[in-house]
Amino acid sequence: MIFAVPLAWLQLTYEKSRLLVAIAGITFAVVLMFLQLGFRDALFNSAIRLQSNLVGDLVIISPQSTNLVGMRNFSQRRLYQALGMKEVASVNPLYIGIGAWKIKEDPAGQTRNILVLGANPDAKVFKMPGSISNIDRVKTQDVVLFDRASRAEFGPIVGECGTLALKAQFNDEAFVCNKLVSREVANRKLTVGGLFELGASFAADGAMITSDTNFLRIFDNRRAGLISVGLVNLKPDTSPYEAMRNFILSQPTDNVILPREKLQPDGKRIRSLYQEKIGADGKITSEEDKNKVVISKADLTVEDLKKTEDAAIDDTRIMTIQGYIDFEKGYWQKSTAIGFIFSLGTVMGFIVGIVIVYQILYTDVSDHLAEYATLKAMGYGNLYLAQVVIQEAFVLSILGFIPGLGISFFLYNLTKNATLLPLYIWDKAIPVMILTIVMCVISGAISLRKVQSADPAEIFG
């Protein structure tokens, strides 16, 4: 019966100015939630771009590494130990560093940090567009490939290469550098021999690829053999978890450290890890590590590794590619305030929306209290009146979501073009719409108390 008489719609449209204010308030909350979720996802997606474009089944890094720009070096001997395993087909070392790119167009000679990747050009290490077709160019001394999706502050490199008109294309011709383009990085003159596409992130505004030999020329303080990442390619039909376990069993250490997020201590096989800390009074205390657990090497199972995809032993940490992606995501989500801030912004947008819709519905109910009392006198119960208010809330959520989606789409494109971050709106449309409906329904539910208090005897008595 409630849908036969559009009472909720008539109530909302009775005062059009109030309706417009309500729609504007909900639209603001929707845009706020879209932006906060978009920035958070852009943070995570941009952070794992490189990890998602590496060729390999397993990754070996130093246990002291924190994230992509906080990698610690380790001896490549550990990597070549893995090569001796029957499951392994090949291994490839990867050097990672941050270099100072001198901005040629800046008269003051300012620099900007750029991510530098060094690998054997004869090995297939990268999957980024342009990297495969141009990798042979870096065999020449001091030749690099430049990320065409880097921030504009690095200069008009793509334009100087003569492929600016092809920047939206992904064929081999779009990544060729047809002209001589040179820049100075870490006080060394380099030549851009070609382009590839990776994209900027919160950690690095740009990137370039070169050979391992050229990398060591650029960073002359780095020793050959001290690598940042080791990539392990397994033979066909080989389980990466079995290979991980066999690698761990081949090491002299007795204990294995695993992420605690997916394995909780049971006091027996899986044990808590304790760390000694020095307090302000100088006393040494033992504190439980909330992020790690320890298992004896002999008790480690393949199922443990399937759950964690990550294990640390002595001076080596081995993980699957997915584990490496989760490792980078976990840093930005747990070790920095950025992920928390964006999540908090989403919650605040949700709360702001609840308050706005509640104020609108409460005022509307108060202004039409006599009408609600009349309906009660005619025999309509609290359930019917509650349906009217909830329906008003639902209609407001849809009316506020539609313009919020349009404004967010515009702001996403504006921000994406300005920052080159991977902002995509359509995968968030349904979750934000659901949040908007829930937000408005909660506000309507809170407003029901006023409707239920409508007493015909008090109104007409």
Coordinates of C-alpha atoms in Angstrom, one line a residue:
M1 CA 0.0 0.0 0.0
I2 CA 2.9 2.3 0.7
F3 CA 4.0 2.2 -2.9
A4 CA 0.5 2.9 -4.2
V5 CA 0.4 6.4 -2.5
P6 CA 3.8 8.2 -2.9
L7 CA 3.5 9.8 0.4
A8 CA 7.3 9.8 1.1
W9 CA 8.0 11.5 -2.3
L10 CA 5.3 14.2 -1.6
Q11 CA 6.7 14.8 1.8
L12 CA 10.2 15.4 0.4
T13 CA 9.1 17.6 -2.5
Y14 CA 6.8 19.7 -0.5
E15 CA 9.6 22.1 0.4
K16 CA 12.0 22.0 -2.6
S17 CA 14.6 24.2 -1.0
R18 CA 14.9 21.8 1.9
L19 CA 15.2 18.9 -0.5
L20 CA 18.0 20.6 -2.5
V21 CA 19.9 21.2 0.8
A22 CA 19.5 17.5 1.7
I23 CA 20.7 16.4 -1.7
A24 CA 23.7 18.7 -1.5
G25 CA 24.6 17.4 2.0
I26 CA 24.4 13.8 0.9
T27 CA 26.3 14.5 -2.3
F28 CA 29.1 16.0 -0.2
A29 CA 29.3 12.9 1.9
V30 CA 29.3 10.7 -1.2
V31 CA 32.1 12.7 -2.8
L32 CA 34.1 12.5 0.4
M33 CA 33.7 8.7 0.6
F34 CA 34.6 8.3 -3.1
L35 CA 37.7 10.5 -2.8
Q36 CA 39.0 8.8 0.4
L37 CA 38.5 5.3 -1.0
G38 CA 40.0 6.3 -4.3
F39 CA 43.1 7.8 -2.7
R40 CA 43.5 4.8 -0.5
D41 CA 43.2 2.3 -3.4
A42 CA 45.5 4.5 -5.5
L43 CA 48.1 4.3 -2.8
F44 CA 48.0 0.5 -2.7
N45 CA 47.7 0.0 -6.5
S46 CA 50.6 2.4 -7.3
A47 CA 52.7 0.9 -4.5
I48 CA 52.6 -2.6 -6.1
R49 CA 53.0 -1.7 -9.7
L50 CA 56.6 -2.9 -9.9
Q51 CA 55.9 -6.1 -7.9
S52 CA 53.0 -6.9 -10.2
N53 CA 55.3 -6.5 -13.3
L54 CA 58.2 -8.8 -12.2
V55 CA 58.8 -12.1 -13.8
G56 CA 59.3 -14.9 -11.3
D57 CA 57.6 -17.4 -9.0
L58 CA 59.4 -16.7 -5.8
V59 CA 61.2 -13.6 -4.4
I60 CA 64.1 -13.5 -2.0
I61 CA 64.9 -10.3 -0.1
S62 CA 66.6 -9.2 3.1
P63 CA 64.6 -9.6 6.3
Q64 CA 65.5 -6.0 7.1
S65 CA 63.8 -4.6 4.0
T66 CA 60.7 -2.5 4.7
N67 CA 59.3 -1.5 1.3
L68 CA 60.3 -0.8 -2.3
V69 CA 62.4 2.3 -1.5
G70 CA 63.6 0.8 1.8
M71 CA 65.2 -2.3 0.4
R72 CA 68.3 -3.7 2.2
N73 CA 71.0 -5.4 0.2
F74 CA 71.9 -9.1 0.7
S75 CA 74.5 -11.4 -0.9
Q76 CA 73.4 -12.9 -4.2
R77 CA 75.0 -16.2 -3.0
R78 CA 71.7 -16.9 -1.2
L79 CA 70.0 -16.5 -4.6
Y80 CA 72.4 -18.9 -6.3
Q81 CA 71.9 -21.4 -3.5
A82 CA 68.3 -21.6 -4.7
L83 CA 69.5 -22.3 -8.2
G84 CA 71.0 -25.5 -7.0
M85 CA 67.5 -26.8 -6.1
K86 CA 65.9 -29.3 -8.5
E87 CA 62.6 -27.2 -8.6
V88 CA 64.4 -24.1 -9.9
A89 CA 64.8 -23.3 -13.6
S90 CA 66.6 -19.9 -13.3
V91 CA 67.3 -17.0 -11.0
N92 CA 67.7 -13.3 -11.7
P93 CA 69.2 -10.7 -9.4
L94 CA 67.6 -7.2 -9.3
Y95 CA 69.3 -4.0 -8.1
I96 CA 67.1 -1.2 -6.8
G97 CA 68.2 2.3 -5.9
I98 CA 67.1 5.9 -5.6
G99 CA 69.1 8.4 -7.7
A100 CA 69.0 12.2 -8.0
W101 CA 67.7 13.2 -11.4
K102 CA 69.0 16.6 -12.4
I103 CA 66.2 18.7 -13.9
K104 CA 67.7 20.2 -17.1
E105 CA 64.9 22.8 -17.5
D106 CA 65.5 24.2 -14.0
P107 CA 68.0 27.1 -14.0
A108 CA 68.8 26.4 -10.4
G109 CA 69.8 22.8 -11.2
Q110 CA 67.3 21.2 -8.8
T111 CA 67.1 17.4 -8.6
R112 CA 64.3 15.0 -8.1
N113 CA 64.6 11.5 -6.8
I114 CA 63.9 8.7 -9.3
L115 CA 63.7 4.9 -8.9
V116 CA 66.5 3.1 -10.7
L117 CA 66.2 -0.6 -11.5
G118 CA 69.2 -2.6 -12.7
A119 CA 69.0 -6.1 -14.1
N120 CA 70.7 -8.4 -16.6
P121 CA 69.3 -7.3 -20.0
D122 CA 69.6 -10.9 -21.3
A123 CA 67.2 -12.2 -18.6
K124 CA 63.5 -11.6 -18.7
V125 CA 62.9 -9.7 -15.5
F126 CA 60.2 -7.1 -16.3
K127 CA 56.8 -7.2 -17.9
M128 CA 56.1 -3.5 -18.2
P129 CA 55.0 -2.3 -21.7
G130 CA 58.1 -1.2 -23.6
S131 CA 60.6 -2.9 -21.3
I132 CA 60.8 -6.1 -23.3
S133 CA 61.2 -4.5 -26.7
N134 CA 63.8 -2.0 -25.6
I135 CA 65.8 -3.9 -23.0
D136 CA 68.6 -4.7 -25.4
R137 CA 69.4 -0.9 -25.6
V138 CA 70.6 -0.8 -22.0
K139 CA 73.5 -3.1 -22.9
T140 CA 75.3 0.0 -24.1
Q141 CA 77.2 1.9 -21.5
D142 CA 75.2 4.6 -19.7
V143 CA 72.0 4.0 -21.6
V144 CA 68.7 3.7 -19.7
L145 CA 65.0 3.3 -20.4
F146 CA 62.8 6.1 -19.0
D147 CA 59.3 5.6 -17.6
R148 CA 57.0 7.7 -19.8
A149 CA 54.4 7.8 -17.0
S150 CA 56.7 9.6 -14.6
R151 CA 55.7 12.9 -13.2
A152 CA 56.1 15.9 -15.6
E153 CA 58.7 17.5 -13.2
F154 CA 61.3 15.2 -14.7
G155 CA 61.1 17.2 -18.0
P156 CA 59.6 16.7 -21.5
I157 CA 61.5 13.4 -22.1
V158 CA 58.7 11.8 -24.1
G159 CA 58.5 14.9 -26.3
E160 CA 62.2 15.0 -26.8
C161 CA 62.1 11.4 -27.8
G162 CA 59.6 12.3 -30.5
T163 CA 56.8 10.0 -29.4
L164 CA 54.6 12.4 -27.5
A165 CA 51.8 11.9 -30.1
L166 CA 51.9 8.2 -29.4
K167 CA 51.8 8.4 -25.6
A168 CA 48.3 6.8 -25.4
Q169 CA 49.4 3.9 -27.5
F170 CA 51.2 0.7 -26.4
N171 CA 52.8 -0.6 -29.6
D172 CA 56.6 -0.9 -29.9
E173 CA 56.8 2.4 -31.9
A174 CA 55.3 4.3 -29.0
F175 CA 58.2 3.4 -26.7
V176 CA 61.1 4.2 -29.1
C177 CA 63.3 7.2 -28.4
N178 CA 64.2 8.5 -31.9
K179 CA 66.4 11.4 -30.8
L180 CA 69.4 11.8 -28.6
V181 CA 68.1 12.6 -25.1
S182 CA 70.6 12.9 -22.2
R183 CA 70.2 13.7 -18.5
E184 CA 72.3 13.6 -15.4
V185 CA 71.5 11.2 -12.7
A186 CA 73.6 10.8 -9.5
N187 CA 76.3 13.1 -11.1
R188 CA 76.6 10.8 -14.1
K189 CA 75.5 11.7 -17.7
L190 CA 73.1 9.1 -19.0
T191 CA 71.3 8.6 -22.4
V192 CA 67.7 7.7 -22.7
G193 CA 67.6 4.8 -25.2
G194 CA 63.9 4.0 -25.0
L195 CA 60.8 4.3 -23.0
F196 CA 58.6 2.0 -20.9
E197 CA 55.5 2.5 -18.7
L198 CA 55.2 1.8 -15.0
G199 CA 53.7 4.9 -13.4
A200 CA 54.3 7.1 -10.4
S201 CA 53.5 6.1 -6.8
F202 CA 53.5 7.6 -3.4
A203 CA 57.1 6.3 -2.9
A204 CA 58.6 7.3 -6.3
D205 CA 57.6 10.0 -8.8
G206 CA 59.4 8.2 -11.7
A207 CA 61.5 5.3 -12.7
M208 CA 64.1 4.1 -15.1
I209 CA 65.6 0.7 -16.1
T210 CA 69.2 -0.1 -17.0
S211 CA 71.6 -3.0 -17.0
D212 CA 73.1 -4.3 -13.8
T213 CA 76.5 -3.1 -15.1
N214 CA 75.2 0.4 -15.7
F215 CA 73.5 0.4 -12.3
L216 CA 76.8 -0.2 -10.6
R217 CA 78.3 2.6 -12.6
I218 CA 75.6 5.0 -11.5
F219 CA 75.8 3.9 -7.8
D220 CA 79.6 3.5 -7.6
N221 CA 79.3 3.0 -3.8
R222 CA 77.3 -0.3 -4.3
R223 CA 79.3 -3.5 -4.5
A224 CA 78.6 -6.1 -7.2
G225 CA 76.8 -9.1 -5.7
L226 CA 74.9 -7.2 -3.0
I227 CA 71.5 -7.2 -4.6
S228 CA 68.1 -5.8 -3.5
V229 CA 65.8 -8.6 -4.8
G230 CA 66.3 -12.1 -6.1
L231 CA 63.8 -13.5 -8.5
V232 CA 63.4 -17.3 -8.7
N233 CA 61.8 -19.0 -11.7
L234 CA 60.5 -22.5 -11.1
K235 CA 60.2 -25.4 -13.5
P236 CA 56.8 -26.1 -14.9
D237 CA 54.2 -27.9 -12.7
T238 CA 56.3 -27.1 -9.6
S239 CA 54.5 -26.0 -6.4
P240 CA 56.0 -22.6 -5.2
Y241 CA 55.2 -23.6 -1.6
E242 CA 57.0 -26.9 -1.9
A243 CA 60.0 -25.0 -3.3
M244 CA 59.9 -22.5 -0.5
R245 CA 59.8 -25.3 2.1
N246 CA 62.7 -27.1 0.5
F247 CA 64.7 -23.9 0.3
I248 CA 64.1 -23.3 4.0
L249 CA 65.0 -26.9 4.9
S250 CA 68.3 -26.4 3.1
Q251 CA 69.3 -23.5 5.4
P252 CA 71.3 -24.0 8.6
T253 CA 68.8 -22.1 10.8
D254 CA 66.5 -23.9 13.2
N255 CA 63.5 -21.5 13.3
V256 CA 61.3 -19.9 10.7
I257 CA 59.6 -16.5 11.3
L258 CA 56.2 -16.1 9.7
P259 CA 53.6 -13.3 9.5
R260 CA 51.2 -13.4 12.4
E261 CA 48.3 -12.1 10.5
K262 CA 47.3 -15.5 9.2
L263 CA 48.9 -17.8 11.8
Q264 CA 48.1 -17.3 15.5
P265 CA 50.3 -18.8 18.3
D266 CA 49.0 -22.0 19.8
G267 CA 51.6 -22.3 22.5
K268 CA 53.0 -25.5 20.9
R269 CA 53.9 -25.7 17.3
I270 CA 53.3 -22.0 16.6
R271 CA 55.0 -19.9 19.2
S272 CA 55.0 -16.2 20.0
L273 CA 58.1 -14.1 19.1
Y274 CA 59.5 -11.9 21.8
Q275 CA 61.9 -9.0 21.4
E276 CA 64.0 -7.3 24.0
K277 CA 63.5 -3.6 24.4
I278 CA 65.3 -1.0 26.6
G279 CA 62.9 1.2 28.5
A280 CA 63.3 4.8 29.6
D281 CA 64.7 3.7 32.9
G282 CA 67.3 1.6 31.2
K283 CA 65.8 -1.8 32.1
I284 CA 65.6 -4.5 29.5
T285 CA 62.1 -5.9 29.0
S286 CA 60.8 -8.7 26.8
E287 CA 57.8 -7.7 24.6
E288 CA 55.7 -9.9 22.4
D289 CA 55.8 -9.2 18.7
K290 CA 52.3 -8.6 17.4
N291 CA 53.3 -9.1 13.8
K292 CA 55.3 -12.3 13.8
V293 CA 55.3 -15.9 15.0
V294 CA 58.0 -18.5 15.0
I295 CA 57.9 -22.2 14.0
S296 CA 60.6 -24.8 14.2
K297 CA 62.0 -25.6 10.8
A298 CA 61.2 -29.3 11.3
D299 CA 57.5 -28.4 12.1
L300 CA 57.0 -26.2 9.1
T301 CA 54.3 -27.4 6.7
V302 CA 53.3 -26.5 3.1
E303 CA 50.0 -25.5 4.5
D304 CA 51.7 -22.9 6.7
L305 CA 53.4 -21.4 3.6
K306 CA 50.1 -21.4 1.6
K307 CA 48.5 -19.3 4.3
T308 CA 51.4 -16.8 4.7
E309 CA 53.2 -16.9 1.4
D310 CA 56.1 -15.4 3.3
A311 CA 58.8 -16.8 5.5
A312 CA 62.0 -15.4 7.0
I313 CA 65.1 -17.4 7.9
D314 CA 68.3 -16.0 9.3
D315 CA 69.5 -13.4 6.8
T316 CA 66.9 -14.3 4.0
R317 CA 63.2 -13.7 3.5
I318 CA 61.5 -15.8 0.8
M319 CA 58.0 -15.3 -0.5
T320 CA 55.8 -15.8 -3.5
I321 CA 55.0 -12.9 -5.9
Q322 CA 51.7 -12.5 -4.2
G323 CA 53.5 -12.5 -0.8
Y324 CA 55.8 -9.8 -2.1
I325 CA 52.8 -7.7 -3.2
D326 CA 51.2 -8.2 0.3
F327 CA 54.5 -7.2 1.8
E328 CA 54.5 -3.9 0.1
K329 CA 50.8 -3.3 0.8
G330 CA 51.3 -4.2 4.4
Y331 CA 53.9 -1.5 4.8
W332 CA 51.7 1.3 3.6
Q333 CA 48.7 0.0 5.4
K334 CA 50.3 -0.7 8.8
S335 CA 53.6 1.1 9.0
T336 CA 52.5 4.5 7.8
A337 CA 49.7 6.8 8.7
I338 CA 48.5 7.3 5.1
G339 CA 46.3 4.2 4.9
F340 CA 44.7 5.0 8.3
I341 CA 44.1 8.6 7.4
F342 CA 42.2 7.7 4.2
S343 CA 40.2 5.0 6.0
L344 CA 39.3 7.5 8.7
G345 CA 38.3 10.0 6.1
T346 CA 35.8 7.5 4.7
V347 CA 34.3 6.9 8.1
M348 CA 34.1 10.6 8.7
G349 CA 32.2 11.0 5.4
F350 CA 29.8 8.3 6.5
I351 CA 29.2 9.9 9.8
V352 CA 28.8 13.4 8.3
G353 CA 26.2 11.9 5.9
I354 CA 24.3 10.3 8.8
V355 CA 24.1 13.7 10.7
I356 CA 23.0 15.6 7.6
V357 CA 20.3 13.2 6.7
Y358 CA 19.1 12.9 10.3
Q359 CA 18.8 16.6 10.6
I360 CA 16.8 16.8 7.4
L361 CA 14.5 13.9 8.3
Y362 CA 14.0 15.1 11.9
T363 CA 13.0 18.5 10.7
D364 CA 10.7 17.1 8.1
V365 CA 9.0 14.9 10.6
S366 CA 8.7 17.7 13.1
D367 CA 7.1 20.0 10.5
H368 CA 4.6 17.3 9.5
L369 CA 3.9 15.9 13.0
A370 CA 0.2 16.9 12.7
E371 CA -0.1 14.9 9.5
Y372 CA 1.5 11.8 11.1
A373 CA -0.8 12.2 14.0
T374 CA -3.8 12.4 11.6
L375 CA -2.6 9.2 9.9
K376 CA -2.5 7.5 13.4
A377 CA -6.0 8.7 14.1
M378 CA -7.1 7.2 10.8
G379 CA -5.8 3.8 11.9
Y380 CA -2.3 3.7 10.5
G381 CA 0.2 2.2 12.9
N382 CA 3.8 3.0 13.7
L383 CA 5.0 0.4 11.2
Y384 CA 3.4 2.2 8.3
L385 CA 4.8 5.6 9.4
A386 CA 8.2 4.0 9.9
Q387 CA 8.0 2.7 6.3
V388 CA 7.3 6.3 5.1
V389 CA 10.3 7.7 6.9
I390 CA 12.6 4.8 5.7
Q391 CA 11.4 5.3 2.2
E392 CA 12.2 9.0 2.4
A393 CA 15.7 8.1 3.5
F394 CA 16.1 5.6 0.6
V395 CA 14.9 8.2 -1.9
L396 CA 17.3 10.8 -0.5
S397 CA 20.2 8.3 -0.8
I398 CA 19.6 7.7 -4.5
L399 CA 19.1 11.4 -5.2
G400 CA 22.3 12.3 -3.4
F401 CA 24.4 9.4 -4.9
I402 CA 23.7 10.2 -8.5
P403 CA 25.3 13.8 -8.5
G404 CA 27.9 12.5 -6.1
L405 CA 29.0 9.9 -8.6
G406 CA 29.2 12.5 -11.4
I407 CA 31.2 15.0 -9.4
S408 CA 33.5 12.2 -8.1
F409 CA 34.1 11.0 -11.7
F410 CA 35.2 14.5 -12.7
L411 CA 37.5 14.8 -9.6
Y412 CA 39.0 11.4 -10.3
N413 CA 40.0 12.3 -13.8
L414 CA 41.3 15.7 -12.6
T415 CA 43.4 14.1 -9.9
K416 CA 44.6 11.3 -12.2
N417 CA 45.8 13.7 -14.8
A418 CA 47.6 15.8 -12.2
T419 CA 49.2 13.1 -10.2
L420 CA 49.4 10.1 -12.6
L421 CA 48.0 7.9 -9.8
P422 CA 45.8 4.9 -10.7
L423 CA 42.4 6.3 -9.8
Y424 CA 39.4 4.2 -11.0
I425 CA 35.9 4.9 -9.9
W426 CA 33.6 2.1 -11.2
D427 CA 34.8 -0.6 -8.9
K428 CA 33.8 1.7 -6.0
A429 CA 30.4 2.7 -7.3
I430 CA 28.4 -0.2 -5.8
P431 CA 30.2 -0.2 -2.4
V432 CA 29.7 3.6 -2.0
M433 CA 26.1 3.3 -3.1
I434 CA 25.5 0.6 -0.5
L435 CA 27.2 2.8 2.1
T436 CA 25.0 5.8 1.1
I437 CA 21.8 3.7 1.4
V438 CA 22.9 2.3 4.8
M439 CA 23.9 5.8 5.9
C440 CA 20.5 7.3 5.0
V441 CA 18.5 4.3 6.5
I442 CA 20.4 4.6 9.8
S443 CA 19.4 8.3 9.9
G444 CA 15.8 7.4 9.1
A445 CA 15.8 4.8 11.9
I446 CA 17.1 7.4 14.4
S447 CA 14.3 9.8 13.3
L448 CA 11.6 7.2 13.9
R449 CA 11.4 8.1 17.6
K450 CA 9.9 11.4 16.7
V451 CA 7.3 9.8 14.4
Q452 CA 6.3 7.2 17.1
S453 CA 5.9 10.1 19.6
A454 CA 3.1 11.6 17.4
D455 CA -0.1 11.4 19.6
P456 CA -3.4 12.5 18.0
A457 CA -4.8 13.3 21.4
E458 CA -2.0 15.9 22.1
I459 CA -2.1 17.3 18.6
F460 CA -5.9 17.7 18.4
G461 CA -6.8 17.7 22.0

